Amino acid sequence: MNQERVFKVLLGPHMTEKAAMAAENNQYVFKVARDATKPEIKKAVEALFDKKVEQVQVLNMKGKTKRSVRGEGLRSGYRKAYVTLAPGETLEDFTGTE
């Protein structure tokens, strides 16, 4: 996988309280591209962070429906991936200790 595709697959970290709790169990959450597959996400994380990935779970988040004066609208949805690293591996950027 070339370096350009790595940055197109992984759009950024998804930091929420739930993601912080998952990080304690060696699971990290990323926003990913709509067309990204599990093997692509695995290769991208391994190439970018030099860590061994054990498992990838992907889910699609639907956009919320919002109402305004002009009627109803729909926010755009996104896709996120829960990446489980091998035992003993951690990502220091996600620990939350500053």
XYZ file of N, CA, C and O in Angstrom:
392
model
N 0.849 -1.173 0.000
C 0.000 0.000 0.000
C 0.897 1.238 0.000
O 1.794 1.359 0.830
N 0.640 2.139 -0.943
C 1.474 3.332 -1.026
C 1.091 4.343 0.062
O 0.010 4.288 0.646
N 1.995 5.266 0.317
C 1.835 6.226 1.417
C 0.620 7.130 1.209
O -0.050 7.505 2.164
N 0.314 7.462 -0.029
C -0.823 8.327 -0.315
C -2.140 7.655 0.078
O -3.025 8.284 0.651
N -2.271 6.364 -0.202
C -3.494 5.630 0.125
C -3.661 5.494 1.646
O -4.785 5.503 2.148
N -2.553 5.393 2.387
C -2.621 5.301 3.847
C -3.340 6.511 4.422
O -4.213 6.384 5.285
N -3.009 7.695 3.934
C -3.612 8.913 4.452
C -5.034 9.130 3.925
O -5.789 9.909 4.500
N -5.400 8.441 2.845
C -6.775 8.527 2.362
C -7.684 7.536 3.092
O -8.879 7.760 3.198
N -7.104 6.425 3.580
C -7.885 5.433 4.307
C -8.167 5.919 5.722
O -9.302 5.936 6.174
N -7.123 6.329 6.449
C -7.281 6.818 7.819
C -7.476 8.330 7.787
O -6.577 9.073 7.433
N -8.662 8.778 8.161
C -8.950 10.212 8.136
C -8.562 10.901 9.435
O -8.342 12.100 9.449
N -8.494 10.161 10.519
C -8.097 10.752 11.793
C -8.613 9.940 12.956
O -9.445 9.041 12.793
N -8.151 10.248 14.157
C -8.648 9.542 15.340
C -10.045 10.023 15.700
O -10.425 11.150 15.395
N -10.804 9.176 16.331
C -12.156 9.527 16.786
C -12.116 9.475 18.309
O -12.181 8.407 18.905
N -11.990 10.639 18.939
C -11.821 10.693 20.385
C -13.135 11.055 21.078
O -13.645 12.159 20.909
N -13.684 10.103 21.799
C -14.871 10.298 22.617
C -14.619 9.593 23.945
O -13.574 8.944 24.129
N -15.557 9.704 24.867
C -15.413 8.987 26.134
C -15.410 7.484 25.903
O -14.661 6.752 26.539
N -16.248 7.024 25.007
C -16.307 5.597 24.698
C -14.994 5.122 24.080
O -14.512 4.029 24.389
N -14.400 5.952 23.219
C -13.128 5.600 22.603
C -12.007 5.579 23.635
O -11.092 4.758 23.556
N -12.064 6.469 24.620
C -11.055 6.483 25.677
C -11.160 5.229 26.537
O -10.141 4.672 26.964
N -12.379 4.776 26.790
C -12.553 3.540 27.554
C -12.078 2.336 26.741
O -11.511 1.391 27.289
N -12.279 2.361 25.440
C -11.826 1.271 24.579
C -10.300 1.238 24.510
O -9.702 0.172 24.391
N -9.661 2.409 24.617
C -8.196 2.476 24.562
C -7.568 1.767 25.751
O -6.436 1.275 25.656
N -8.285 1.688 26.861
C -7.773 0.954 28.014
C -7.695 -0.540 27.726
O -6.909 -1.249 28.329
N -8.522 -1.024 26.801
C -8.525 -2.438 26.410
C -7.743 -2.675 25.123
O -7.988 -3.658 24.423
N -6.830 -1.760 24.794
C -5.959 -1.886 23.626
C -6.731 -1.799 22.311
O -6.353 -2.408 21.324
N -7.850 -1.054 22.316
C -8.651 -0.833 21.115
C -8.660 0.655 20.823
O -8.902 1.455 21.718
N -8.424 1.027 19.574
C -8.351 2.429 19.189
C -9.329 2.690 18.055
O -9.550 1.827 17.203
N -9.921 3.885 18.048
C -10.989 4.210 17.102
C -10.492 5.257 16.117
O -9.897 6.271 16.518
N -10.740 5.019 14.831
C -10.344 5.929 13.768
C -11.540 6.211 12.873
O -12.362 5.324 12.632
N -11.627 7.446 12.355
C -12.551 7.722 11.260
C -11.840 7.267 9.996
O -10.663 7.573 9.793
N -12.560 6.547 9.155
C -11.951 6.005 7.944
C -12.781 6.387 6.730
O -13.928 6.829 6.849
N -12.196 6.196 5.558
C -12.865 6.519 4.300
C -14.030 5.571 4.066
O -14.050 4.446 4.565
N -15.014 6.048 3.325
C -16.204 5.248 3.039
C -15.877 3.954 2.288
O -16.534 2.943 2.477
N -14.867 3.994 1.423
C -14.549 2.834 0.598
C -13.437 1.970 1.175
O -12.964 1.042 0.528
N -13.025 2.233 2.414
C -11.932 1.477 3.029
C -12.414 0.097 3.469
O -13.510 -0.045 4.007
N -11.589 -0.907 3.222
C -11.904 -2.268 3.637
C -11.102 -2.608 4.887
O -10.153 -1.910 5.236
N -11.472 -3.699 5.555
C -10.766 -4.116 6.771
C -9.280 -4.392 6.510
O -8.436 -3.929 7.277
N -8.926 -5.121 5.449
C -7.495 -5.343 5.200
C -6.734 -4.048 4.917
O -5.581 -3.897 5.333
N -7.372 -3.105 4.216
C -6.727 -1.813 3.956
C -6.493 -1.044 5.251
O -5.441 -0.445 5.443
N -7.479 -1.054 6.144
C -7.344 -0.351 7.421
C -6.235 -0.981 8.240
O -5.408 -0.282 8.836
N -6.177 -2.291 8.256
C -5.130 -3.009 8.998
C -3.753 -2.642 8.468
O -2.846 -2.307 9.234
N -3.579 -2.666 7.150
C -2.285 -2.323 6.555
C -1.915 -0.866 6.814
O -0.757 -0.544 7.050
N -2.915 0.027 6.774
C -2.649 1.450 6.986
C -2.176 1.715 8.410
O -1.221 2.470 8.623
N -2.820 1.111 9.405
C -2.409 1.307 10.795
C -1.026 0.705 11.038
O -0.177 1.312 11.697
N -0.777 -0.482 10.486
C 0.532 -1.111 10.652
C 1.631 -0.297 9.982
O 2.729 -0.173 10.507
N 1.340 0.294 8.823
C 2.340 1.091 8.116
C 2.584 2.432 8.800
O 3.722 2.893 8.890
N 1.537 3.056 9.310
C 1.658 4.386 9.882
C 2.255 4.374 11.287
O 3.087 5.211 11.620
N 1.865 3.411 12.107
C 2.296 3.388 13.503
C 3.331 2.312 13.812
O 3.828 2.242 14.938
N 3.646 1.441 12.871
C 4.587 0.326 13.075
C 4.170 -0.550 14.250
O 4.987 -0.918 15.096
N 2.899 -0.894 14.312
C 2.354 -1.764 15.354
C 1.659 -2.944 14.700
O 1.218 -2.877 13.554
N 1.544 -4.046 15.423
C 0.885 -5.246 14.928
C -0.600 -5.178 15.263
O -0.975 -5.038 16.421
N -1.455 -5.257 14.243
C -2.904 -5.197 14.417
C -3.454 -6.614 14.499
O -3.137 -7.470 13.678
N -4.285 -6.835 15.511
C -4.878 -8.154 15.709
C -6.246 -8.266 15.037
O -6.560 -9.276 14.435
N -7.079 -7.211 15.149
C -8.452 -7.283 14.655
C -8.941 -5.898 14.270
O -8.540 -4.901 14.865
N -9.830 -5.847 13.276
C -10.454 -4.591 12.847
C -11.960 -4.806 12.770
O -12.420 -5.766 12.159
N -12.716 -3.916 13.422
C -14.170 -3.921 13.327
C -14.594 -2.581 12.735
O -14.127 -1.539 13.187
N -15.470 -2.614 11.744
C -15.879 -1.406 11.036
C -17.378 -1.227 11.167
O -18.137 -2.191 11.112
N -17.805 0.028 11.372
C -19.234 0.312 11.391
C -19.516 1.644 10.743
O -18.684 2.547 10.744
N -20.713 1.736 10.158
C -21.151 2.955 9.479
C -22.053 3.737 10.412
O -23.030 3.206 10.934
N -21.734 5.009 10.621
C -22.545 5.889 11.453
C -23.451 6.702 10.531
O -22.957 7.391 9.634
N -24.734 6.627 10.759
C -25.681 7.388 9.947
C -25.677 8.840 10.383
O -25.494 9.150 11.563
N -25.910 9.739 9.441
C -26.007 11.154 9.750
C -27.315 11.457 10.461
O -28.339 10.813 10.216
N -27.285 12.432 11.341
C -28.477 12.797 12.097
C -29.406 13.669 11.250
O -28.955 14.484 10.453
N -30.697 13.510 11.467
C -31.683 14.361 10.820
C -31.856 15.615 11.663
O -32.087 15.526 12.863
N -31.741 16.763 11.039
C -31.878 18.043 11.744
C -32.945 18.880 11.066
O -33.054 18.899 9.840
N -33.699 19.592 11.889
C -34.746 20.466 11.356
C -34.316 21.913 11.491
O -33.675 22.297 12.458
N -34.684 22.701 10.504
C -34.430 24.138 10.548
C -35.662 24.854 9.992
O -36.672 24.219 9.682
N -35.564 26.148 9.852
C -36.672 26.938 9.328
C -37.015 26.507 7.904
O -38.174 26.492 7.497
N -36.014 26.109 7.154
C -36.201 25.750 5.746
C -36.659 24.306 5.549
O -36.793 23.850 4.430
N -36.832 23.563 6.627
C -37.269 22.173 6.504
C -36.264 21.232 7.136
O -35.402 21.635 7.908
N -36.383 19.962 6.802
C -35.492 18.949 7.362
C -34.262 18.779 6.492
O -34.325 18.887 5.275
N -33.168 18.478 7.157
C -31.929 18.205 6.459
C -31.253 17.010 7.096
O -31.649 16.534 8.157
N -30.238 16.499 6.440
C -29.530 15.337 6.938
C -28.045 15.634 6.979
O -27.462 16.024 5.959
N -27.444 15.481 8.152
C -25.987 15.628 8.250
C -25.334 14.432 7.576
O -25.904 13.335 7.537
N -24.127 14.622 7.102
C -23.454 13.522 6.438
C -22.981 12.507 7.468
O -22.561 12.854 8.569
N -23.076 11.248 7.112
C -22.622 10.173 7.972
C -21.135 9.927 7.765
O -20.488 10.561 6.927
N -20.600 8.996 8.530
C -19.185 8.651 8.398
C -18.991 7.193 8.781
O -19.914 6.520 9.221
N -17.791 6.713 8.596
C -17.455 5.333 8.897
C -16.336 5.340 9.919
O -15.414 6.153 9.835
N -16.409 4.449 10.898
C -15.326 4.382 11.873
C -14.897 2.944 12.068
O -15.665 2.015 11.828
N -13.649 2.799 12.494
C -13.062 1.477 12.672
C -12.501 1.352 14.073
O -11.807 2.246 14.551
N -12.827 0.242 14.733
C -12.234 -0.120 16.018
C -11.081 -1.067 15.717
O -11.292 -2.171 15.225
N -9.862 -0.618 16.010
C -8.664 -1.387 15.706
C -8.099 -1.942 17.010
O -7.778 -1.181 17.924
N -8.003 -3.270 17.108
C -7.436 -3.922 18.279
C -5.998 -4.284 17.969
O -5.721 -4.978 16.985
N -5.085 -3.802 18.809
C -3.672 -4.104 18.620
C -3.307 -5.409 19.319
O -4.020 -5.865 20.226
N -2.196 -5.992 18.911
C -1.710 -7.224 19.524
C -1.335 -6.965 20.984
O -1.040 -5.823 21.359
N -1.369 -7.992 21.816
C -0.980 -7.803 23.222
C 0.437 -7.252 23.345
O 1.346 -7.681 22.637
N 0.586 -6.263 24.214
C 1.884 -5.629 24.410
C 2.103 -4.388 23.569
O 3.041 -3.638 23.791
N 1.256 -4.167 22.576
C 1.372 -2.992 21.705
C 0.442 -1.892 22.210
O -0.690 -2.171 22.617
N 0.901 -0.643 22.191
C 0.053 0.491 22.546
C 0.371 1.662 21.624
O 1.449 1.732 21.043
N -0.573 2.574 21.511
C -0.354 3.831 20.791
C -0.256 4.919 21.825
O -1.225 5.194 22.536
N 0.881 5.552 21.929
C 1.115 6.549 22.959
C 0.269 7.805 22.743
O -0.047 8.514 23.679
N -0.097 8.086 21.504
C -0.865 9.297 21.199
C -2.276 9.247 21.760
O -2.907 10.266 21.934
N -2.787 8.063 22.082
C -4.160 7.901 22.516
C -4.312 7.705 24.016
O -5.423 7.509 24.494
N -3.239 7.758 24.767
C -3.337 7.439 26.191
C -4.039 8.516 26.978
O -4.600 8.253 28.025
N -4.005 9.763 26.525
C -4.697 10.841 27.201
C -3.898 11.483 28.325
O -4.385 12.341 29.019
N -2.656 11.068 28.531
C -1.824 11.683 29.557
C -1.006 12.775 28.915
O -0.202 12.539 28.030
N -1.234 14.008 29.343
C -0.532 15.150 28.751
C 0.282 15.875 29.784
O 0.050 15.901 30.929
